[in-house]
Structures are given as structure tokens and as C-alpha cells.
Coordinates of C-alpha atoms in Angstrom, one line a residue:
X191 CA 94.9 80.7 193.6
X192 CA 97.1 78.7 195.8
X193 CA 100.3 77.2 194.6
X194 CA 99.8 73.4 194.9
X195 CA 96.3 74.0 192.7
X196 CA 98.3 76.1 190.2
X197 CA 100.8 73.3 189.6
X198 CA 97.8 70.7 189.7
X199 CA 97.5 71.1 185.9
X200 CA 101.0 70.8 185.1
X201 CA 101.9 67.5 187.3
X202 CA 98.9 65.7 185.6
X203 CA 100.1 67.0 181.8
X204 CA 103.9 66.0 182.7
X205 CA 102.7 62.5 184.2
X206 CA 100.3 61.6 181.1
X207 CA 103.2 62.8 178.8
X208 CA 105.4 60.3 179.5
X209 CA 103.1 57.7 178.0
X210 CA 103.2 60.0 174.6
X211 CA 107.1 60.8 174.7
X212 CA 108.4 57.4 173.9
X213 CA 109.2 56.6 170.2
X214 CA 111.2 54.3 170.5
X215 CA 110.5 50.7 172.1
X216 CA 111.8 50.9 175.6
X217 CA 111.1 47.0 175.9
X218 CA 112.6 43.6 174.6
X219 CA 111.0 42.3 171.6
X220 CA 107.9 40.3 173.1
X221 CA 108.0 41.7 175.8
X222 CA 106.1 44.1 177.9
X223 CA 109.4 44.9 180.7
X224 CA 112.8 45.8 180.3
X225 CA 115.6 42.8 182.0
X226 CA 115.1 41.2 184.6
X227 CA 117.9 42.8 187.1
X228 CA 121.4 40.7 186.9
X229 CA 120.0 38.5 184.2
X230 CA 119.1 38.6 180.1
X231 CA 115.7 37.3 180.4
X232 CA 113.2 39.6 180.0
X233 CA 110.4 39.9 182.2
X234 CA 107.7 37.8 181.1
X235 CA 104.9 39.3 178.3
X236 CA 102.2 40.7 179.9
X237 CA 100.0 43.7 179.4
X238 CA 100.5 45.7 182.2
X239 CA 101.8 48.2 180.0
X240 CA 98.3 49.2 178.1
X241 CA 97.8 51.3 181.3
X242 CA 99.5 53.7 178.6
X243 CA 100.5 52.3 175.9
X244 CA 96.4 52.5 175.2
X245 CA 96.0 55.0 177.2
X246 CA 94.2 58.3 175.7
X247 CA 94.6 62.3 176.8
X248 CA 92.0 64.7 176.1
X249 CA 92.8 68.7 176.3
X250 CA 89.8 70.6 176.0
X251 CA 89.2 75.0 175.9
X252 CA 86.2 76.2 176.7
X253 CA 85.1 79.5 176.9
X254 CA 82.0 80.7 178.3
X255 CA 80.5 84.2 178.4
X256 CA 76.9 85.1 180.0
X257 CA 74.8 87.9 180.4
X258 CA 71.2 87.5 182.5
X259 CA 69.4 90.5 183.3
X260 CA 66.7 90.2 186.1
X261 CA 64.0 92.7 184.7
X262 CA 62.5 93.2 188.2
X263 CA 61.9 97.0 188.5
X264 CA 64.8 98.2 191.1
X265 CA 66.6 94.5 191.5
X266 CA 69.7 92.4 190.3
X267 CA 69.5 89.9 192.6
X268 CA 68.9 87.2 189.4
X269 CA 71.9 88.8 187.5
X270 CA 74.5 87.1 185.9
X271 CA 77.9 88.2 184.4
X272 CA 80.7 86.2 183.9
X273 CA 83.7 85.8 181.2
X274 CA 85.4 82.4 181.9
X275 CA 87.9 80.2 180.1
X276 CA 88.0 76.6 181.3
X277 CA 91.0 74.6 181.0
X278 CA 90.5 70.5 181.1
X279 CA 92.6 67.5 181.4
X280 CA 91.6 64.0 181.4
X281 CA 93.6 61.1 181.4
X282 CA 91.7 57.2 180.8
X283 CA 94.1 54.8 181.2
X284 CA 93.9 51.5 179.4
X285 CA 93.5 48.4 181.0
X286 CA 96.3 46.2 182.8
X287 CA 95.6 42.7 181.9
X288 CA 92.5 43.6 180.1
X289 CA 90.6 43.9 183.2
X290 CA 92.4 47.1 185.0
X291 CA 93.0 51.1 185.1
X292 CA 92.2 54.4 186.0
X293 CA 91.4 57.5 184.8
X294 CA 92.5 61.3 186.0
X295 CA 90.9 64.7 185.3
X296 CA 91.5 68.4 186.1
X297 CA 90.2 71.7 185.1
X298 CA 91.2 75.1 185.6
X299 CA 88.1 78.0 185.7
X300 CA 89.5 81.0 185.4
X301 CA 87.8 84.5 185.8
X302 CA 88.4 86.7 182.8
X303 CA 87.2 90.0 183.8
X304 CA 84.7 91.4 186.9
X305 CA 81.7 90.1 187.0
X306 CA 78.3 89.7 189.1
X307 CA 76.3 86.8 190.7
X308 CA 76.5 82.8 191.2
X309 CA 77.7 82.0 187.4
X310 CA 78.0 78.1 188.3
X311 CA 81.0 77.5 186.0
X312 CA 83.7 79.4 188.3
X313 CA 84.6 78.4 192.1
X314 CA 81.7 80.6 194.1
X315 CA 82.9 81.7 197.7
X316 CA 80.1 82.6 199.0
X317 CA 82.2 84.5 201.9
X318 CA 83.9 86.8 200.5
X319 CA 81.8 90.2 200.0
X320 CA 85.2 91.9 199.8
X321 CA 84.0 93.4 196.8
X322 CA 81.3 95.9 196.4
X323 CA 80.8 94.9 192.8
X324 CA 79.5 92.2 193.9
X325 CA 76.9 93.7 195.9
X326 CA 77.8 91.2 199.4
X327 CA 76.4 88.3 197.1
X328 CA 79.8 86.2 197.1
X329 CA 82.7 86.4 195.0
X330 CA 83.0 84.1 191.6
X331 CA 87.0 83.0 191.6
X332 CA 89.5 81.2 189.6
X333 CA 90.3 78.1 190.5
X334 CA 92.3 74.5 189.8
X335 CA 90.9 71.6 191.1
X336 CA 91.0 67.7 190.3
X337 CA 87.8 66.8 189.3
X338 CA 88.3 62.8 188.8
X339 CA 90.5 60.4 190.6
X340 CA 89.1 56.7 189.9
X341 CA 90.1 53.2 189.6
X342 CA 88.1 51.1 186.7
X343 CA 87.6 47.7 186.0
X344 CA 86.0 46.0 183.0
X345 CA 85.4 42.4 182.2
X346 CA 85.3 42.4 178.4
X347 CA 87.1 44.6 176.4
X348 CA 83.4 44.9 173.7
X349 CA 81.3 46.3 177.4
X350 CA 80.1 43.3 177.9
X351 CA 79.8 41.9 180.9
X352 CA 80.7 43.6 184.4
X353 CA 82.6 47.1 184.9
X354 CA 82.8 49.3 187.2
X355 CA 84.4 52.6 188.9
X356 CA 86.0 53.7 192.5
X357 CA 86.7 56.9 193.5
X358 CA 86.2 60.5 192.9
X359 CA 84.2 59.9 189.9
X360 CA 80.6 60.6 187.7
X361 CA 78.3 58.1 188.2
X362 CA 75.0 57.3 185.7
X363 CA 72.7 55.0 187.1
X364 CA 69.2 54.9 187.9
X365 CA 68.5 58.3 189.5
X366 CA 72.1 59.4 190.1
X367 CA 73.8 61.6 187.7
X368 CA 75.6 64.6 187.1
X369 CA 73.4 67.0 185.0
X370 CA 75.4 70.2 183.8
X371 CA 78.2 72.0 183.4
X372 CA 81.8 72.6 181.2
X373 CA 83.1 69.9 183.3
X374 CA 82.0 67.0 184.9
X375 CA 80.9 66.7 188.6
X376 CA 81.3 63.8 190.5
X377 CA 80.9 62.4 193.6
X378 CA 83.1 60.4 195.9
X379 CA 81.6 57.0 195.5
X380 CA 81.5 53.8 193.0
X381 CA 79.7 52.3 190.6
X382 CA 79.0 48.7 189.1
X383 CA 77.1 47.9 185.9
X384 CA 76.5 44.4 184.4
X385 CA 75.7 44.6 180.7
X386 CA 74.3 41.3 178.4
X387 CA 73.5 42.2 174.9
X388 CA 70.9 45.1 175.0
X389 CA 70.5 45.1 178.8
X390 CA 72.5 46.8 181.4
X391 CA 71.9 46.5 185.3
X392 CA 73.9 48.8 187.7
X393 CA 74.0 50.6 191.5
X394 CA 75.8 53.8 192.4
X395 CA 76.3 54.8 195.9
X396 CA 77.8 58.2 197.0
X397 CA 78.5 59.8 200.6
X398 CA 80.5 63.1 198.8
X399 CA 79.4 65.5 195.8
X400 CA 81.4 68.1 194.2
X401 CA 79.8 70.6 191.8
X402 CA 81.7 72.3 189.0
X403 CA 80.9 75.5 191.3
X404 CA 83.0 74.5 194.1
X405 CA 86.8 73.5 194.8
X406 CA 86.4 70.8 196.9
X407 CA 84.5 67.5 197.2
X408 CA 82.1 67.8 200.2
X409 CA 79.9 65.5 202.6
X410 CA 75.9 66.1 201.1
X411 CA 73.7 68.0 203.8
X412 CA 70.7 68.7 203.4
X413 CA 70.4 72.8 203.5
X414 CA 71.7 74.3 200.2
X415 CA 75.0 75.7 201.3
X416 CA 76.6 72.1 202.1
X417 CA 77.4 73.4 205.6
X418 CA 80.1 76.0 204.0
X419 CA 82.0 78.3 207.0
X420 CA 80.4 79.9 208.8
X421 CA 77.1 78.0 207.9
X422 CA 76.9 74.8 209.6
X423 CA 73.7 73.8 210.2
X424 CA 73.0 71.5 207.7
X425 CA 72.7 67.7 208.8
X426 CA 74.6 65.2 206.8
X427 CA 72.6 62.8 204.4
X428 CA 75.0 59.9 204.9
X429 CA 75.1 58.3 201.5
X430 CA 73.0 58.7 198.4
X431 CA 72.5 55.3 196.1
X432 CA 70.5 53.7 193.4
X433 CA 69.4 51.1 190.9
X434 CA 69.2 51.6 187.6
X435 CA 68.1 49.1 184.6
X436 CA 68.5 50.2 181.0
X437 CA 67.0 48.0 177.8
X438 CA 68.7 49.8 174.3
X439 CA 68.1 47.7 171.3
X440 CA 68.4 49.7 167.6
X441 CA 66.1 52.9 167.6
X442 CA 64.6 52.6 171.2
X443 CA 65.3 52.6 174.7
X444 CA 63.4 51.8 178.1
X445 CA 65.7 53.4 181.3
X446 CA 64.2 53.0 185.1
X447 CA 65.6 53.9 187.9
X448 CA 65.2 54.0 191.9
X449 CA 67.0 56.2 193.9
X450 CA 67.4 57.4 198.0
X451 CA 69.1 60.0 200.0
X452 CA 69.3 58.4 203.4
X453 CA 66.3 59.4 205.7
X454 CA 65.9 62.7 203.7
X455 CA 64.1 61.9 200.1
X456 CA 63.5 58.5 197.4
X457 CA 62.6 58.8 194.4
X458 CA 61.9 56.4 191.2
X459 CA 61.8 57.6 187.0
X460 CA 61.0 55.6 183.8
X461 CA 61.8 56.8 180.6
X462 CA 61.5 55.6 177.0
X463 CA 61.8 56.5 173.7
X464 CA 61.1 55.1 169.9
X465 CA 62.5 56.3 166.6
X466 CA 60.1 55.1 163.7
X467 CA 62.2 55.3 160.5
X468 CA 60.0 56.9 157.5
X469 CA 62.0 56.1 154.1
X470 CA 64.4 59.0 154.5
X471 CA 62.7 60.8 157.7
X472 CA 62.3 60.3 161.3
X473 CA 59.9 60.4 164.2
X474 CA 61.0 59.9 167.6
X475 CA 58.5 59.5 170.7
X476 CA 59.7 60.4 174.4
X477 CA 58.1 59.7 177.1
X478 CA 60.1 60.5 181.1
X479 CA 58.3 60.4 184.7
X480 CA 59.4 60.9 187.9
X481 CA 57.8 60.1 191.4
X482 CA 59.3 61.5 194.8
X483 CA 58.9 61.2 198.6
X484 CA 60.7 63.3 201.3
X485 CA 61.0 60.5 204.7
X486 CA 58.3 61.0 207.1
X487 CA 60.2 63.1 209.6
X488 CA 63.6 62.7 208.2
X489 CA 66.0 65.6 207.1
X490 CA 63.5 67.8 205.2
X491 CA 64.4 71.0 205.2
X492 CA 63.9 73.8 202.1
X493 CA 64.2 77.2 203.2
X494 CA 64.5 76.2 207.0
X495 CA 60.8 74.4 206.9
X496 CA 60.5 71.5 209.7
X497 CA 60.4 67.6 208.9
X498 CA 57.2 66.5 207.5
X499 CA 55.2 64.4 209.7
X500 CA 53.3 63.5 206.4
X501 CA 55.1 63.9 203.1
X502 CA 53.0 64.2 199.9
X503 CA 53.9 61.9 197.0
X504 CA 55.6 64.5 194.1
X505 CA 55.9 64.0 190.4
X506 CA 56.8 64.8 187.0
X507 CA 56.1 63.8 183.7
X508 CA 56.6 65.0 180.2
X509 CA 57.0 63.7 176.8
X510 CA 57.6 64.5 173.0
X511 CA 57.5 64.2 169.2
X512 CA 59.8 65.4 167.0
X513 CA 60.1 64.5 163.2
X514 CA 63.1 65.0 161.0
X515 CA 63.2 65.4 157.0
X516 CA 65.8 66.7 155.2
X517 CA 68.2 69.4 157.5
X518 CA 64.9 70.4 158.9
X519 CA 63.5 69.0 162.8
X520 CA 59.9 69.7 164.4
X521 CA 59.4 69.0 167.8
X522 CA 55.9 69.3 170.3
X523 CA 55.9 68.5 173.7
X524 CA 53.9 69.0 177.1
X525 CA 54.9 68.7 180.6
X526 CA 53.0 68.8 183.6
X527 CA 54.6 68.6 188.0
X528 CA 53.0 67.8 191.1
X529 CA 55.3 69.0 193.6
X530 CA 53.2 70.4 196.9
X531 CA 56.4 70.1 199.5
X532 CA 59.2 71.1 197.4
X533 CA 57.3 73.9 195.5
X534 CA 59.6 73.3 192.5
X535 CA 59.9 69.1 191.9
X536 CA 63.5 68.2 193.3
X537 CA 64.8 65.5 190.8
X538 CA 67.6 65.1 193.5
X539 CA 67.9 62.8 196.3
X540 CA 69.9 65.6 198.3
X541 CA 68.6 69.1 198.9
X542 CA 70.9 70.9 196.2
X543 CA 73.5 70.9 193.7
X544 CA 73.1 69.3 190.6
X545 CA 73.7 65.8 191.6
X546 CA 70.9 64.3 190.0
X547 CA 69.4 62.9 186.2
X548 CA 67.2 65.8 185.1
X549 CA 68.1 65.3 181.7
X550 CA 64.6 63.1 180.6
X551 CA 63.2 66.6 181.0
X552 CA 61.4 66.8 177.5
X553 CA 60.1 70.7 178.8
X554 CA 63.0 72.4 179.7
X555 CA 63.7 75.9 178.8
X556 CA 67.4 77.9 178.9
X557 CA 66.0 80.1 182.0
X558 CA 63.3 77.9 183.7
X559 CA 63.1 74.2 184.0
X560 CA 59.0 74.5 184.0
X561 CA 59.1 72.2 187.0
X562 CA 56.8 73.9 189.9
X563 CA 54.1 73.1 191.5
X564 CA 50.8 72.9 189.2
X565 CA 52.6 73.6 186.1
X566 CA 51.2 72.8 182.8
X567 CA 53.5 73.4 179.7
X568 CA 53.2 73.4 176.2
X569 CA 56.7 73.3 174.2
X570 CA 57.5 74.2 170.3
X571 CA 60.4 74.3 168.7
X572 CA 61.8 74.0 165.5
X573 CA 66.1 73.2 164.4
X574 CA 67.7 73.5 161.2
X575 CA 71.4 71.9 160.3
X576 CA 72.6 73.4 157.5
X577 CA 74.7 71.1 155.9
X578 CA 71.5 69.6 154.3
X579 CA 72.0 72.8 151.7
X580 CA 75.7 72.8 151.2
X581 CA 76.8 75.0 154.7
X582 CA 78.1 71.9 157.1
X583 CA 78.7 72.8 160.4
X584 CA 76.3 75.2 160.4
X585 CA 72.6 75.0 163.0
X586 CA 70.6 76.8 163.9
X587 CA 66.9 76.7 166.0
X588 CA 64.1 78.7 167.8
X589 CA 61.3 76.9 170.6
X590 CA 59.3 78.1 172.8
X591 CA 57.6 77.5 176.1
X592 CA 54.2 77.9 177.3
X593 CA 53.1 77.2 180.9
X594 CA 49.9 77.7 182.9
X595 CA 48.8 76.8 186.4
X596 CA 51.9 77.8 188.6
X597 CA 51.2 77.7 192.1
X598 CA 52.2 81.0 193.6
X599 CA 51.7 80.8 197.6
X600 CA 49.4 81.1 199.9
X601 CA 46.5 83.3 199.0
X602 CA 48.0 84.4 195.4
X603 CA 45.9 83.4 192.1
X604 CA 48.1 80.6 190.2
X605 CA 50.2 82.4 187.6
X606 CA 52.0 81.3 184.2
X607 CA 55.2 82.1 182.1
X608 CA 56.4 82.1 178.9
X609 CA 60.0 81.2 177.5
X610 CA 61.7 81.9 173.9
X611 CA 64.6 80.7 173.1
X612 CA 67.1 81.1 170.3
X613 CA 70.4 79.0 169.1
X614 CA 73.1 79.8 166.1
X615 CA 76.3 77.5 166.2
X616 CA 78.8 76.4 163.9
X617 CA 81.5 73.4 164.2
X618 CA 84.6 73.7 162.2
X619 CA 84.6 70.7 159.7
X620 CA 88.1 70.5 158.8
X621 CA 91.9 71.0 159.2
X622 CA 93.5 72.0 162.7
X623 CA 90.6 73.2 164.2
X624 CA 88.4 70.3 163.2
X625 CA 85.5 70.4 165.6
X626 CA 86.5 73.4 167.5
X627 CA 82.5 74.5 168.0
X628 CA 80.9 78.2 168.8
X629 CA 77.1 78.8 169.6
X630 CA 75.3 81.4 170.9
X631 CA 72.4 81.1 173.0
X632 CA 69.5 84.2 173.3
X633 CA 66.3 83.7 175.7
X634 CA 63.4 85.5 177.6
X635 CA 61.9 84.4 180.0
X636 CA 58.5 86.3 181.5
X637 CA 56.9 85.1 184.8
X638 CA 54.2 87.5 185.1
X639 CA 54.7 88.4 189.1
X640 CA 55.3 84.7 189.3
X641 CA 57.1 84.4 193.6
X642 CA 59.4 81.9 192.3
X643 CA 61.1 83.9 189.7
X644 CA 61.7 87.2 187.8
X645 CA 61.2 87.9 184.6
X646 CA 65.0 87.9 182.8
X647 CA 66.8 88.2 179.6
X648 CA 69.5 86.6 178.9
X649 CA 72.3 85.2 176.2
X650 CA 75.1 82.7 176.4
X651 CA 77.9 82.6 174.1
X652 CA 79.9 79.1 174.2
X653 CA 83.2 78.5 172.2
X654 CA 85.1 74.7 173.0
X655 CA 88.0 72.9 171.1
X656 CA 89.3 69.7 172.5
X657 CA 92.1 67.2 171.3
X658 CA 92.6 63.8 171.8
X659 CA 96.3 62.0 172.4

């Protein structure tokens, strides 16, 4: 790990700790600054000062363990092994006059112990094969990096009204977001939201992405290795953006978005969702689709495929009921994707990475987001919190996946797959460790010789505790 990154941690802690330090006031009464120099008068009230005086610090430990077996007689290629502890710091500023501040964030991933494949919580370098471990498939590594660096305005201290963000920063709007990880992606960009009562009207633009995967923020290309040495022969998508408009009243929501990676892909989602309250139960209904385009001879290019002269029109929609009574929630859904040029749908509006807002997916599974071509999925599941019956903190669930119709190449019979999955987690109700959380996450996935992917096992453990100052 290189020095400066090593020390990255530290500076940020030592600079966020002098706004904790101070017990004393520092100031004259009414007044936000010391003297002015050569004189008695203090320096005019203001509130400059409530960039830390209000300001807030958040450390946060996460450990993540995984182990994902490809079943694929003779292969590992889909493996997975990895023992990681994440280390975070993030700093929000208050606001100067009401109106201005930043925040700050940085995370250490550290490697624990040897381990195998593209984990996507650790910095992946995917040229070092140094290691014959790893079988020449890259080398997971620890690293320290800062993750956020962003100036923020708001109008109105209740959200009301305009805000907005500039920098190296996450950005929610429309069809941009940041799906995934222990830590936050972001992208180098900004983003401006205008909110009145219920409503909220924004646009995020973006011409760099960093994933949680990576140690550096990086222009968006549009092959999938972001034109790391030695690859470069990816061709820059020049900025991402998009328009989002969001309608939240009590117990429903309506979110649309449209979205477009310069001369390589647009796209445009509606979601929505109602919670009918029944005496002491719940139902809630969600609905989320997607429609996609790749540009008519623009940057296409998965798997080293040419620009379409004529891209087909790709989408994805699924939706949801679940109903809650007592401890106990029972949840149905069905998905079904249209995706004939991407094979599986691409939520994104670049090629790769997880810079997008895939999580409307009502049909998701742990191993298998049930997106490809001609799928057809059925979903089940069923959750349990067990403080209903006296053992708070406690959850636990089970759902499953059924999916038919996968298109499986040229000249192969359409396939299907099926996904369990299992979850046990517990969250520490009380005294130091209050909400210091552990789950553990079991799943199968079976693909039935489907070309996209092996059959696997797999289970994640997740421990986090995080403190606010």
C-alpha cells in the first residue's frame, strides 16, 4: 500500500477531530470569531462556524467474508474467496450561513488472508498474476482511497427547496445511481434537486466513475476494463446524465427517470409503489420498468461486437406484493427482460461497473439478477423479525427464484434456473454495541447448462458497527 494512501485515513480523522476536541468556547460571547486583530471587537456573529460546530463524523467496521463455489465439473473460473475488513470515514459538514458545506469520506479495504477471484469489495489489479493462487485471474489487494470529496449547498435547512452537490460524489437521480457495495461509489460529477412538498425534480451529470473495486476515479469507456494498462482500447463515453422526478406522499411513491451515456446507450424507468394499511397489517404493491436503446452506430461494444447499425429497443419489468402481520412478511413477485443486444438487460448507461439504479429490481436473487434475454421469473419468499415474540434484533428469511425462457445462443434450446436463498441476522439492541449488526447469507443457484452462467453455491457472512460524532 503506498504511504500517502496509508496516512489518507489518519489526516481526514485528525482534520474532523478538531471540530470534536474543543470544550471549551474558543469564541466571544455572541459571537461566532475570536478578536478582531489590534482591536476588542469581535468579529461580527455569523455562522460560518456550523461547518463544524454541526458538523457530524461517522466511523464505520465492516467485515465481509465470502465463499462461491462454481459447480462446473473441472472449473473455478466463478469462484470467490475473500476475508475483508473495511474501514470508513465520513465527514458532513454543516452548513456556513445555512446555505453551505461539504462532506469527506475514506475507506480502507483490507485483505485478511489469501484468497481467489474478483471479490468486488477489495481494490482488484487485474495485472498482477504474480501469484499462482490466483490462477493469472488478477490479484484482490488492500487498499486506502478517498471515496468522496464534495461541496453542498441547500436552500432550506427542512429540504425544501433547492440543493445540490459538486465533486467526487454519489449521485441519485433518475437513472443514475450507485447500486452496491460496503462503501459508496461515486462519480466525479454534480447534482441539483428542487424539492416542493412531496415532489422533487433533479439532474445528475458525470464524466468519471469510481467503483468500490478500484483505487482511483476513472474516465467511463465503454469496454468493461475502463481502459486499465495495458488495455486501452476502450473509447471514452464523455459524460453520463439524467432527469429524474420523484412524487412521495405517506405510504406511496411514483419515481421516473431518463437517462444517457453519450453516443453509446439511453435509457428511461418508472417505478411506483403503494402500502394499503389493514388495521394492524400491511400490503405493499411494486411495480419497476425499464426501457433501453444502445445509439444507432455509437460506442456499442460487449464482448468486442461492432456498433449496431440498428439497435433493438430492451426492457425490464417486474413487480410485487408483499403483506405483513404480526413479525411475519409474505412476498410474490414475477419479472420478465427483453434484452436481444445486450444478452443480459444493462440497467447502465455505460458498459460496466455498477454505476447505475438497479435497485427497483423486484426479482433479484443473491447469485443472479434474473435479467437475460427471454427470462420469465417467478419469486417467493417469506421473512420473520423476531422481536414480534420477545427476541428483538433477531430476522430471519428464505425466497426463492424460479425462471424459464433464457435465451442461450445461437442454435441452443432456451434454458431456465433456479435460486434459493437463505438469511439469519441479528442487531445488537443495546449498550456499547448498540446496532453493531451480523447476518449470514446461504444461496444456490442452478443454471441447468445455461451459457451465461454456472451453477454455484455460495454464502456470505456480513458483520458492521458504525458510530456517529
Amino acid at each position: 500500500m503506498h504511504t500517502q494512501r496509508s496516512l489518507l485515513l489518519a489526516v481526514l480523522a485528525a482534520f474532523t477531530g478538531v471540530a470534536l476536541a474543543a470544550e471549551e468556547p474558543a469564541v466571544p460571547p455572541a459571537s461566532d470569531g475570536p478578536a478582531m486583530k489590534g482591536t476588542a471587537q469581535a468579529i461580527p456573529e455569523s455562522n460560518v462556524y456550523d461547518l463544524l460546530t454541526k458538523s457530524e463524523t461517522t466511523l464505520s467496521a465492516i467485515y465481509y467474508g465470502r465463499d462461491r463455489q462454481d459447480q462446473t465439473p473441472g472449473s473455478n473460473n466463478g469462484d470467490i474467496h475473500v476475508n475483508a475488513l473495511n474501514l470508513g470515514l465520513n465527514f458532513k459538514s454543516g452548513y456556513a450561513w445555512d446555505h453551505l458545506g461539504f462532506d469527506a469520506a475514506a475507506h480502507a479495504a483490507l485483505r485478511l488472508n489469501n484468497g481467489l477471484g474478483w471479490s468486488e469489495v477489495l481494490y482488484h489489479d487485474v495485472n498482477d498474476k504474480s501469484d499462482p493462487s490466483e490462477e493469472g485471474r488478477g490479484k484482490d489487494k488492500s487498499t486506502a482511497v478517498l471515496s468522496q470529496a464534495a461541496l453542498k449547498f441547500r436552500q432550506n435547512a427542512d429540504g425544501q427547496g433547492l440543493s445540490a452537490r459538486l465533486g467526487y460524489t454519489p449521485i441519485s437521480i433518475g437513472t443514475m445511481g450507485t447500486s452496491g457495495g460496503l462503501q459508496s461509489h461515486a462519480y466525479r460529477g454534480f447534482e441539483g434537486k428542487y424539492k416542493f412538498g412531496d415532489f422533487e425534480v433533479g439532474y445528475g451529470w458525470a464524466d468519471q466513475f469510481r467503483n468500490e473495486w478500484d483505487n482511483q476515479f476513472r474516465d467511463m469507456t465503454n469496454k468493461w476494463h475502463q481502459n486499465r494498462a495495458p488495455y486501452n482500447d476502450g473509447s471514452k463515453i464523455d459524460y453520463v446524465h439524467s432527469l429524474g422526478l420523484r412524487y412521495a406522499p405517506k405510504n406511496w411513491f411514483v419515481d421516473v427517470g431518463f437517462g444517457e451515456g453519450k453516443d453509446y446507450r439511453s435509457n428511461y424507468q418508472i417505478a411506483a409503489s403503494y402500502t394499503w394499511q389493514l388495521g394492524a397489517d400491511s400490503l405493499t404493491a411494486t411495480g419497476y420498468y425499464i426501457g433501453a436503446k444502445y445509439k444507432a452506430n455509437g460506442l456499442y461494444s460487449l464482448d468486442g461486437k461492432k456498433p449496431i447499425a440498428d439497435p433493438k429497443r430492451e426492457w425490464h419489468a417486474s413487480g410485487s406484493l408483499s403483506y405483513t402481520t404480526g413479525g411475519l412478511t409474505l412476498m410474490g413477485g414475477y419479472g420478465t427482460t427483453h434484452s436481444p443486444d445486450s444478452g443480459e438487460m444493462n440497467f447502465r448507461l455505460t458498459s460496466w461497473a455498477n454505476s447505475d439504479n438497479r435497485n427497483f429490481i423486484q426479482t433479484w436473487g443473491q447469485l443472479d439478477d434474473f435479467v437475460w434475454d427471454g427470462t420469465k421469473v417467478f419469486k417467493v419468499g417469506l421473512s420473520y423479525d423476531f422481536g414480534k415474540v420477545g427476541v428483538a434484533g433477531l430476522s430471519a428469511g428464505i425466497s426463492a427464484n424460479f425462471a424459464s425462457g433464457m435465451k442461450n445462443g445461437p442454435n441452443k434450446a432456451d434454458t431456465k434456473a433456479e435460486e434459493i436463498d437463505f438469511n439469519v441476522g441479528y442487531t445488537v439492541q443495546s449498550g456499547f454495541l448498540k446496532g453493531a449488526s451480523i447476518g449470514v447469507y446461504p444461496a444456490q443457484l442452478r443454471t441447468h447448462g445455461f451459457s451465461g452462467k454456472a451453477d454455484r453455491n455460495d454464502v456470505k457472512v456480513i458483520a458492521s458497527y458504525s458510530k456517529t460524532f
